[in-house]
PDB file of C-alpha atoms in Angstrom:
ATOM      1  CA  SER A 745    -197.886 -58.638 -52.082  1.00 52.00           C
ATOM      2  CA  GLU A 746    -198.796 -61.963 -53.663  1.00 64.00           C
ATOM      3  CA  LEU A 747    -196.417 -63.767 -56.043  1.00 60.00           C
ATOM      4  CA  ASP A 748    -197.604 -66.564 -58.338  1.00 65.00           C
ATOM      5  CA  PHE A 749    -194.163 -67.347 -59.754  1.00 62.00           C
ATOM      6  CA  VAL A 750    -190.637 -66.458 -58.738  1.00 64.00           C
ATOM      7  CA  GLU A 751    -187.642 -67.172 -60.959  1.00 67.00           C
ATOM      8  CA  ILE A 752    -184.425 -68.164 -59.213  1.00 69.00           C
ATOM      9  CA  PRO A 753    -181.437 -67.530 -61.506  1.00 69.00           C
ATOM     10  CA  CYS A 754    -179.158 -70.518 -61.942  1.00 66.00           C
ATOM     11  CA  THR A 755    -176.492 -71.404 -64.492  1.00 68.00           C
ATOM     12  CA  ALA A 756    -177.422 -74.463 -66.545  1.00 64.00           C
ATOM     13  CA  GLY A 757    -175.198 -77.445 -65.951  1.00 63.00           C
ATOM     14  CA  SER A 758    -174.137 -80.190 -68.302  1.00 62.00           C
ATOM     15  CA  GLU A 759    -175.543 -83.029 -66.243  1.00 59.00           C
ATOM     16  CA  THR A 760    -176.765 -86.228 -67.857  1.00 60.00           C
ATOM     17  CA  HIS A 761    -179.940 -87.890 -66.675  1.00 57.00           C
ATOM     18  CA  THR A 762    -179.506 -91.507 -65.626  1.00 61.00           C
ATOM     19  CA  HIS A 763    -183.143 -92.013 -64.655  1.00 59.00           C
ATOM     20  CA  PRO A 764    -186.441 -91.310 -66.404  1.00 62.00           C
ATOM     21  CA  ILE A 765    -187.893 -87.840 -65.906  1.00 60.00           C
ATOM     22  CA  SER A 766    -191.229 -88.000 -64.094  1.00 61.00           C
ATOM     23  CA  HIS A 767    -194.001 -85.450 -63.814  1.00 72.00           C
ATOM     24  CA  GLU A 768    -194.632 -86.560 -60.228  1.00 81.00           C
ATOM     25  CA  PRO A 769    -192.678 -84.590 -57.603  1.00 84.00           C
ATOM     26  CA  ALA A 770    -190.087 -86.458 -55.549  1.00 85.00           C
ATOM     27  CA  ALA A 771    -190.452 -83.908 -52.747  1.00 87.00           C
ATOM     28  CA  VAL A 772    -192.706 -81.000 -51.862  1.00 88.00           C
ATOM     29  CA  ILE A 773    -191.671 -78.006 -49.749  1.00 83.00           C
ATOM     30  CA  ARG A 774    -194.670 -76.251 -48.210  1.00 84.00           C
ATOM     31  CA  THR A 775    -194.946 -73.150 -46.118  1.00 79.00           C
ATOM     32  CA  ALA A 776    -198.050 -71.226 -45.140  1.00 83.00           C
ATOM     33  CA  LEU A 777    -197.608 -69.086 -48.250  1.00 80.00           C
ATOM     34  CA  LEU A 778    -196.029 -71.305 -50.910  1.00 78.00           C
ATOM     35  CA  GLN A 779    -195.567 -74.801 -52.272  1.00 84.00           C
ATOM     36  CA  ILE A 780    -192.547 -75.980 -54.298  1.00 84.00           C
ATOM     37  CA  GLU A 781    -192.580 -79.379 -56.014  1.00 86.00           C
ATOM     38  CA  ILE A 782    -189.147 -80.862 -56.718  1.00 85.00           C
ATOM     39  CA  SER A 783    -188.382 -83.654 -59.184  1.00 83.00           C
ATOM     40  CA  ASN A 784    -185.560 -86.194 -59.036  1.00 82.00           C
ATOM     41  CA  ASP A 785    -183.710 -84.545 -61.925  1.00 80.00           C
ATOM     42  CA  ILE A 786    -183.147 -81.234 -60.095  1.00 83.00           C
ATOM     43  CA  SER A 787    -179.517 -80.113 -60.082  1.00 85.00           C
ATOM     44  CA  ASP A 788    -177.635 -79.761 -56.805  1.00 87.00           C
ATOM     45  CA  THR A 789    -177.084 -76.085 -57.568  1.00 87.00           C
ATOM     46  CA  LEU A 790    -180.752 -75.308 -58.187  1.00 85.00           C
ATOM     47  CA  LEU A 791    -181.825 -77.245 -55.081  1.00 85.00           C
ATOM     48  CA  SER A 792    -179.323 -75.260 -53.000  1.00 87.00           C
ATOM     49  CA  HIS A 793    -180.699 -71.976 -54.407  1.00 84.00           C
ATOM     50  CA  ILE A 794    -184.286 -72.999 -53.669  1.00 82.00           C
ATOM     51  CA  LEU A 795    -183.507 -74.095 -50.105  1.00 83.00           C
ATOM     52  CA  ARG A 796    -181.611 -70.867 -49.444  1.00 84.00           C
ATOM     53  CA  GLU A 797    -184.529 -68.738 -50.693  1.00 79.00           C
ATOM     54  CA  VAL A 798    -187.190 -70.770 -48.857  1.00 75.00           C
ATOM     55  CA  SER A 799    -185.328 -70.343 -45.595  1.00 76.00           C
ATOM     56  CA  HIS A 800    -185.846 -66.572 -45.980  1.00 72.00           C
ATOM     57  CA  ALA A 801    -189.536 -66.847 -46.945  1.00 62.00           C
TER      58      ALA A 801
END
């Protein structure tokens, strides 16, 4: 089945941003079936969750 959006649960952290937030992605993960754009302000925890899920896609 086709998914347009998948939510990955993650506990919000109390990180402070030391750089401006940009709408341009810092990195893009692409597979044959999906594309994930990642910004510089992503938390380590959320990035780990995304990479774990993409490896199973």
